[in-house]
Amino acid sequence: MSGFEADPLNDQAKPRSRRQEKQQPATAPQIRPGVPPWHPATVLATWFGVGLIPVAPGTWGSLAALPFAWVIRELWGVPGLTLALPIVLISGCWAAGAFARASSGGDPGAVVIDEVAGQWLVLLAAPLDPFAWALAFVLFRIFDIWKPWPVRWVDRHVEGGFGIMLDDIAAAGYALIALSALLAIGAVPGVRI
């Protein structure tokens, strides 16, 4: 009995540590057979399946965050994106945690809702301009991959859905500061705050 027959997203098996998960060979993100791809946790955690792209799912997740954020900003401005961010954060904690438990724990590469939340946080400082958004994307990816202190500490020591989300929010904090500084000095052609 696999423990996933009745409700695959409520499995209480002890998850592997995030360090063990990160040391696995780079292969296509896998969903265990008992996790339905249409389950809301799977849909949200993989950001509508984007996290299932086999190469660089985090980068694809960050990229997939951009059109959603653009539409929100276009329709409702910065306040709209500011309101959408905690919704993604809260639902992301649940979805990432449920998906991780059903996928043997850790921080599965297929979970990209954390990249969506982090990218949206950085975009709060960016004017609605393609160059500024490209810079926000690149900066977030740099800090999310690099994981300067305390981002790496959070990644290794804070467990569950909250931990999965928190390290990307911490990386986004660095990217937000860098983007704000670059925009303030006019580093984006034609854009200055």
PDB file of C-alpha atoms in Angstrom:
ATOM      1  CA  MET A   1       0.000   0.000   0.000  1.00  0.00           C
ATOM      2  CA  SER A   2       1.544   3.300  -1.087  1.00  0.00           C
ATOM      3  CA  GLY A   3      -0.270   5.623   1.316  1.00  0.00           C
ATOM      4  CA  PHE A   4      -1.606   7.655  -1.592  1.00  0.00           C
ATOM      5  CA  GLU A   5      -4.717   5.659  -2.436  1.00  0.00           C
ATOM      6  CA  ALA A   6      -7.341   7.511  -0.355  1.00  0.00           C
ATOM      7  CA  ASP A   7      -6.028  11.078  -0.614  1.00  0.00           C
ATOM      8  CA  PRO A   8      -2.569  11.488  -2.145  1.00  0.00           C
ATOM      9  CA  LEU A   9      -2.155  15.059  -0.947  1.00  0.00           C
ATOM     10  CA  ASN A  10      -2.598  14.287   2.741  1.00  0.00           C
ATOM     11  CA  ASP A  11       0.207  11.713   3.027  1.00  0.00           C
ATOM     12  CA  GLN A  12       1.982  12.055   6.352  1.00  0.00           C
ATOM     13  CA  ALA A  13       5.219  10.293   5.338  1.00  0.00           C
ATOM     14  CA  LYS A  14       8.346  12.062   6.549  1.00  0.00           C
ATOM     15  CA  PRO A  15       9.664  14.123   3.632  1.00  0.00           C
ATOM     16  CA  ARG A  16      13.278  14.016   2.555  1.00  0.00           C
ATOM     17  CA  SER A  17      15.308  17.034   3.514  1.00  0.00           C
ATOM     18  CA  ARG A  18      15.497  19.862   0.997  1.00  0.00           C
ATOM     19  CA  ARG A  19      19.246  19.266   0.706  1.00  0.00           C
ATOM     20  CA  GLN A  20      18.648  15.635  -0.347  1.00  0.00           C
ATOM     21  CA  GLU A  21      16.044  16.794  -2.855  1.00  0.00           C
ATOM     22  CA  LYS A  22      18.405  19.352  -4.390  1.00  0.00           C
ATOM     23  CA  GLN A  23      21.181  16.732  -4.779  1.00  0.00           C
ATOM     24  CA  GLN A  24      19.070  14.508  -6.997  1.00  0.00           C
ATOM     25  CA  PRO A  25      20.214  14.310 -10.628  1.00  0.00           C
ATOM     26  CA  ALA A  26      18.714  16.911 -12.938  1.00  0.00           C
ATOM     27  CA  THR A  27      15.869  15.089 -14.639  1.00  0.00           C
ATOM     28  CA  ALA A  28      12.391  15.979 -15.669  1.00  0.00           C
ATOM     29  CA  PRO A  29      10.172  16.851 -12.678  1.00  0.00           C
ATOM     30  CA  GLN A  30       8.060  13.839 -11.781  1.00  0.00           C
ATOM     31  CA  ILE A  31       4.594  13.534 -10.314  1.00  0.00           C
ATOM     32  CA  ARG A  32       4.077  10.338  -8.377  1.00  0.00           C
ATOM     33  CA  PRO A  33       1.402   8.168  -9.943  1.00  0.00           C
ATOM     34  CA  GLY A  34      -1.064   8.769  -7.084  1.00  0.00           C
ATOM     35  CA  VAL A  35      -1.116  12.561  -7.510  1.00  0.00           C
ATOM     36  CA  PRO A  36      -3.776  13.609  -9.979  1.00  0.00           C
ATOM     37  CA  PRO A  37      -2.521  16.310 -12.355  1.00  0.00           C
ATOM     38  CA  TRP A  38      -5.893  18.084 -12.179  1.00  0.00           C
ATOM     39  CA  HIS A  39      -5.882  18.378  -8.381  1.00  0.00           C
ATOM     40  CA  PRO A  40      -5.902  22.073  -7.340  1.00  0.00           C
ATOM     41  CA  ALA A  41      -2.628  21.671  -5.417  1.00  0.00           C
ATOM     42  CA  THR A  42      -0.916  20.273  -8.503  1.00  0.00           C
ATOM     43  CA  VAL A  43      -2.361  22.928 -10.792  1.00  0.00           C
ATOM     44  CA  LEU A  44      -1.285  25.756  -8.485  1.00  0.00           C
ATOM     45  CA  ALA A  45       2.062  24.312  -7.385  1.00  0.00           C
ATOM     46  CA  THR A  46       3.142  23.738 -10.989  1.00  0.00           C
ATOM     47  CA  TRP A  47       1.531  27.018 -12.086  1.00  0.00           C
ATOM     48  CA  PHE A  48      -0.855  25.362 -14.534  1.00  0.00           C
ATOM     49  CA  GLY A  49       1.704  22.747 -15.570  1.00  0.00           C
ATOM     50  CA  VAL A  50       4.615  25.070 -16.350  1.00  0.00           C
ATOM     51  CA  GLY A  51       6.688  23.445 -13.604  1.00  0.00           C
ATOM     52  CA  LEU A  52       6.513  20.162 -15.499  1.00  0.00           C
ATOM     53  CA  ILE A  53       8.766  21.503 -18.257  1.00  0.00           C
ATOM     54  CA  PRO A  54      11.812  19.249 -17.926  1.00  0.00           C
ATOM     55  CA  VAL A  55      14.555  21.877 -18.288  1.00  0.00           C
ATOM     56  CA  ALA A  56      14.886  24.854 -15.895  1.00  0.00           C
ATOM     57  CA  PRO A  57      11.351  24.741 -14.451  1.00  0.00           C
ATOM     58  CA  GLY A  58      12.124  27.633 -12.054  1.00  0.00           C
ATOM     59  CA  THR A  59      13.064  29.908 -14.926  1.00  0.00           C
ATOM     60  CA  TRP A  60       9.971  28.870 -16.854  1.00  0.00           C
ATOM     61  CA  GLY A  61       7.856  29.498 -13.751  1.00  0.00           C
ATOM     62  CA  SER A  62       9.295  32.999 -13.377  1.00  0.00           C
ATOM     63  CA  LEU A  63       8.682  33.637 -17.063  1.00  0.00           C
ATOM     64  CA  ALA A  64       5.107  32.341 -16.798  1.00  0.00           C
ATOM     65  CA  ALA A  65       4.483  34.783 -13.941  1.00  0.00           C
ATOM     66  CA  LEU A  66       5.079  37.775 -16.226  1.00  0.00           C
ATOM     67  CA  PRO A  67       1.937  37.729 -18.432  1.00  0.00           C
ATOM     68  CA  PHE A  68      -0.331  37.199 -15.426  1.00  0.00           C
ATOM     69  CA  ALA A  69       1.315  40.109 -13.605  1.00  0.00           C
ATOM     70  CA  TRP A  70       1.192  42.294 -16.727  1.00  0.00           C
ATOM     71  CA  VAL A  71      -2.563  41.776 -17.091  1.00  0.00           C
ATOM     72  CA  ILE A  72      -3.142  42.443 -13.381  1.00  0.00           C
ATOM     73  CA  ARG A  73      -1.039  45.630 -13.545  1.00  0.00           C
ATOM     74  CA  GLU A  74      -2.735  46.753 -16.765  1.00  0.00           C
ATOM     75  CA  LEU A  75      -6.227  46.286 -15.331  1.00  0.00           C
ATOM     76  CA  TRP A  76      -5.759  47.223 -11.665  1.00  0.00           C
ATOM     77  CA  GLY A  77      -2.323  48.823 -11.381  1.00  0.00           C
ATOM     78  CA  VAL A  78       0.137  48.288  -8.544  1.00  0.00           C
ATOM     79  CA  PRO A  79      -2.696  47.922  -5.962  1.00  0.00           C
ATOM     80  CA  GLY A  80      -4.071  44.964  -7.954  1.00  0.00           C
ATOM     81  CA  LEU A  81      -0.716  43.181  -8.002  1.00  0.00           C
ATOM     82  CA  THR A  82      -0.210  44.062  -4.336  1.00  0.00           C
ATOM     83  CA  LEU A  83      -3.513  42.331  -3.510  1.00  0.00           C
ATOM     84  CA  ALA A  84      -2.797  39.360  -5.786  1.00  0.00           C
ATOM     85  CA  LEU A  85       0.589  38.689  -4.168  1.00  0.00           C
ATOM     86  CA  PRO A  86      -0.654  37.547  -0.722  1.00  0.00           C
ATOM     87  CA  ILE A  87      -3.291  35.391  -2.425  1.00  0.00           C
ATOM     88  CA  VAL A  88      -0.534  33.606  -4.361  1.00  0.00           C
ATOM     89  CA  LEU A  89       1.624  33.422  -1.223  1.00  0.00           C
ATOM     90  CA  ILE A  90      -1.071  31.869   0.960  1.00  0.00           C
ATOM     91  CA  SER A  91      -2.389  29.486  -1.690  1.00  0.00           C
ATOM     92  CA  GLY A  92       1.217  28.709  -2.641  1.00  0.00           C
ATOM     93  CA  CYS A  93       2.113  27.648   0.909  1.00  0.00           C
ATOM     94  CA  TRP A  94      -0.766  25.187   0.859  1.00  0.00           C
ATOM     95  CA  ALA A  95      -0.244  23.941  -2.716  1.00  0.00           C
ATOM     96  CA  ALA A  96       3.545  23.634  -2.472  1.00  0.00           C
ATOM     97  CA  GLY A  97       3.317  21.803   0.849  1.00  0.00           C
ATOM     98  CA  ALA A  98       0.621  19.416  -0.342  1.00  0.00           C
ATOM     99  CA  PHE A  99       2.426  18.713  -3.613  1.00  0.00           C
ATOM    100  CA  ALA A 100       5.771  18.223  -1.850  1.00  0.00           C
ATOM    101  CA  ARG A 101       4.262  15.747   0.647  1.00  0.00           C
ATOM    102  CA  ALA A 102       2.666  13.788  -2.176  1.00  0.00           C
ATOM    103  CA  SER A 103       5.946  13.857  -4.123  1.00  0.00           C
ATOM    104  CA  SER A 104       8.118  12.506  -1.270  1.00  0.00           C
ATOM    105  CA  GLY A 105       8.846  15.871   0.337  1.00  0.00           C
ATOM    106  CA  GLY A 106      11.621  18.389  -0.116  1.00  0.00           C
ATOM    107  CA  ASP A 107      11.294  21.136  -2.677  1.00  0.00           C
ATOM    108  CA  PRO A 108      10.300  19.394  -5.902  1.00  0.00           C
ATOM    109  CA  GLY A 109      11.559  21.131  -9.032  1.00  0.00           C
ATOM    110  CA  ALA A 110       8.041  21.019 -10.466  1.00  0.00           C
ATOM    111  CA  VAL A 111       6.819  23.432  -7.765  1.00  0.00           C
ATOM    112  CA  VAL A 112       7.100  26.877  -9.351  1.00  0.00           C
ATOM    113  CA  ILE A 113       4.395  28.871  -7.577  1.00  0.00           C
ATOM    114  CA  ASP A 114       7.211  30.124  -5.332  1.00  0.00           C
ATOM    115  CA  GLU A 115       8.895  31.623  -8.399  1.00  0.00           C
ATOM    116  CA  VAL A 116       5.599  33.252  -9.371  1.00  0.00           C
ATOM    117  CA  ALA A 117       5.272  34.892  -5.943  1.00  0.00           C
ATOM    118  CA  GLY A 118       8.899  36.015  -5.911  1.00  0.00           C
ATOM    119  CA  GLN A 119       8.704  37.403  -9.425  1.00  0.00           C
ATOM    120  CA  TRP A 120       5.513  39.302  -8.627  1.00  0.00           C
ATOM    121  CA  LEU A 121       7.144  40.838  -5.561  1.00  0.00           C
ATOM    122  CA  VAL A 122      10.006  42.203  -7.682  1.00  0.00           C
ATOM    123  CA  LEU A 123       7.574  43.459 -10.325  1.00  0.00           C
ATOM    124  CA  LEU A 124       5.862  45.675  -7.748  1.00  0.00           C
ATOM    125  CA  ALA A 125       8.816  48.075  -8.109  1.00  0.00           C
ATOM    126  CA  ALA A 126       8.994  47.891 -11.903  1.00  0.00           C
ATOM    127  CA  PRO A 127       7.117  50.351 -14.085  1.00  0.00           C
ATOM    128  CA  LEU A 128       4.915  48.776 -16.743  1.00  0.00           C
ATOM    129  CA  ASP A 129       7.762  48.740 -19.274  1.00  0.00           C
ATOM    130  CA  PRO A 130       9.201  45.703 -21.117  1.00  0.00           C
ATOM    131  CA  PHE A 131      12.825  46.681 -20.388  1.00  0.00           C
ATOM    132  CA  ALA A 132      12.149  47.177 -16.684  1.00  0.00           C
ATOM    133  CA  TRP A 133      10.300  43.856 -16.526  1.00  0.00           C
ATOM    134  CA  ALA A 134      13.135  42.060 -18.333  1.00  0.00           C
ATOM    135  CA  LEU A 135      15.555  43.486 -15.781  1.00  0.00           C
ATOM    136  CA  ALA A 136      13.245  42.417 -12.927  1.00  0.00           C
ATOM    137  CA  PHE A 137      13.116  38.903 -14.391  1.00  0.00           C
ATOM    138  CA  VAL A 138      16.900  38.622 -14.748  1.00  0.00           C
ATOM    139  CA  LEU A 139      17.596  40.015 -11.277  1.00  0.00           C
ATOM    140  CA  PHE A 140      15.127  37.678  -9.622  1.00  0.00           C
ATOM    141  CA  ARG A 141      16.579  34.653 -11.418  1.00  0.00           C
ATOM    142  CA  ILE A 142      20.121  35.657 -10.400  1.00  0.00           C
ATOM    143  CA  PHE A 143      19.251  35.964  -6.710  1.00  0.00           C
ATOM    144  CA  ASP A 144      17.001  32.894  -6.716  1.00  0.00           C
ATOM    145  CA  ILE A 145      19.769  30.725  -8.208  1.00  0.00           C
ATOM    146  CA  TRP A 146      22.640  32.318  -6.250  1.00  0.00           C
ATOM    147  CA  LYS A 147      20.780  32.258  -2.915  1.00  0.00           C
ATOM    148  CA  PRO A 148      22.890  34.724  -0.895  1.00  0.00           C
ATOM    149  CA  TRP A 149      22.558  34.648   2.896  1.00  0.00           C
ATOM    150  CA  PRO A 150      19.940  34.262   4.404  1.00  0.00           C
ATOM    151  CA  VAL A 151      18.189  32.832   1.334  1.00  0.00           C
ATOM    152  CA  ARG A 152      20.300  29.654   1.322  1.00  0.00           C
ATOM    153  CA  TRP A 153      19.782  29.221   5.083  1.00  0.00           C
ATOM    154  CA  VAL A 154      16.002  29.489   4.623  1.00  0.00           C
ATOM    155  CA  ASP A 155      16.152  27.045   1.707  1.00  0.00           C
ATOM    156  CA  ARG A 156      17.968  24.462   3.843  1.00  0.00           C
ATOM    157  CA  HIS A 157      16.281  24.913   7.217  1.00  0.00           C
ATOM    158  CA  VAL A 158      12.660  26.015   6.783  1.00  0.00           C
ATOM    159  CA  GLU A 159      10.513  23.036   5.817  1.00  0.00           C
ATOM    160  CA  GLY A 160       7.152  22.537   4.164  1.00  0.00           C
ATOM    161  CA  GLY A 161       5.164  24.776   1.902  1.00  0.00           C
ATOM    162  CA  PHE A 162       6.107  27.841   3.922  1.00  0.00           C
ATOM    163  CA  GLY A 163       9.812  27.088   3.460  1.00  0.00           C
ATOM    164  CA  ILE A 164       9.387  26.463  -0.258  1.00  0.00           C
ATOM    165  CA  MET A 165       7.742  29.877  -0.623  1.00  0.00           C
ATOM    166  CA  LEU A 166       9.937  31.785   1.839  1.00  0.00           C
ATOM    167  CA  ASP A 167      13.318  31.291   0.176  1.00  0.00           C
ATOM    168  CA  ASP A 168      12.000  32.742  -3.090  1.00  0.00           C
ATOM    169  CA  ILE A 169      10.478  35.707  -1.266  1.00  0.00           C
ATOM    170  CA  ALA A 170      13.841  36.306   0.420  1.00  0.00           C
ATOM    171  CA  ALA A 171      15.619  36.128  -2.963  1.00  0.00           C
ATOM    172  CA  ALA A 172      13.010  38.506  -4.352  1.00  0.00           C
ATOM    173  CA  GLY A 173      13.867  40.966  -1.579  1.00  0.00           C
ATOM    174  CA  TYR A 174      17.427  41.184  -2.880  1.00  0.00           C
ATOM    175  CA  ALA A 175      16.194  41.542  -6.467  1.00  0.00           C
ATOM    176  CA  LEU A 176      13.713  44.224  -5.400  1.00  0.00           C
ATOM    177  CA  ILE A 177      16.467  46.295  -3.775  1.00  0.00           C
ATOM    178  CA  ALA A 178      18.757  45.886  -6.795  1.00  0.00           C
ATOM    179  CA  LEU A 179      15.975  46.764  -9.253  1.00  0.00           C
ATOM    180  CA  SER A 180      14.944  49.831  -7.264  1.00  0.00           C
ATOM    181  CA  ALA A 181      18.553  51.058  -7.172  1.00  0.00           C
ATOM    182  CA  LEU A 182      19.049  50.477 -10.904  1.00  0.00           C
ATOM    183  CA  LEU A 183      15.793  52.226 -11.773  1.00  0.00           C
ATOM    184  CA  ALA A 184      16.701  55.154  -9.507  1.00  0.00           C
ATOM    185  CA  ILE A 185      19.993  55.743 -11.318  1.00  0.00           C
ATOM    186  CA  GLY A 186      18.424  55.359 -14.750  1.00  0.00           C
ATOM    187  CA  ALA A 187      19.962  52.000 -15.704  1.00  0.00           C
ATOM    188  CA  VAL A 188      16.921  51.069 -17.821  1.00  0.00           C
ATOM    189  CA  PRO A 189      16.829  53.087 -21.076  1.00  0.00           C
ATOM    190  CA  GLY A 190      13.936  55.539 -20.998  1.00  0.00           C
ATOM    191  CA  VAL A 191      12.797  54.465 -17.522  1.00  0.00           C
ATOM    192  CA  ARG A 192      13.638  56.340 -14.367  1.00  0.00           C
ATOM    193  CA  ILE A 193      11.722  56.472 -11.135  1.00  0.00           C
TER     194      ILE A 193
END
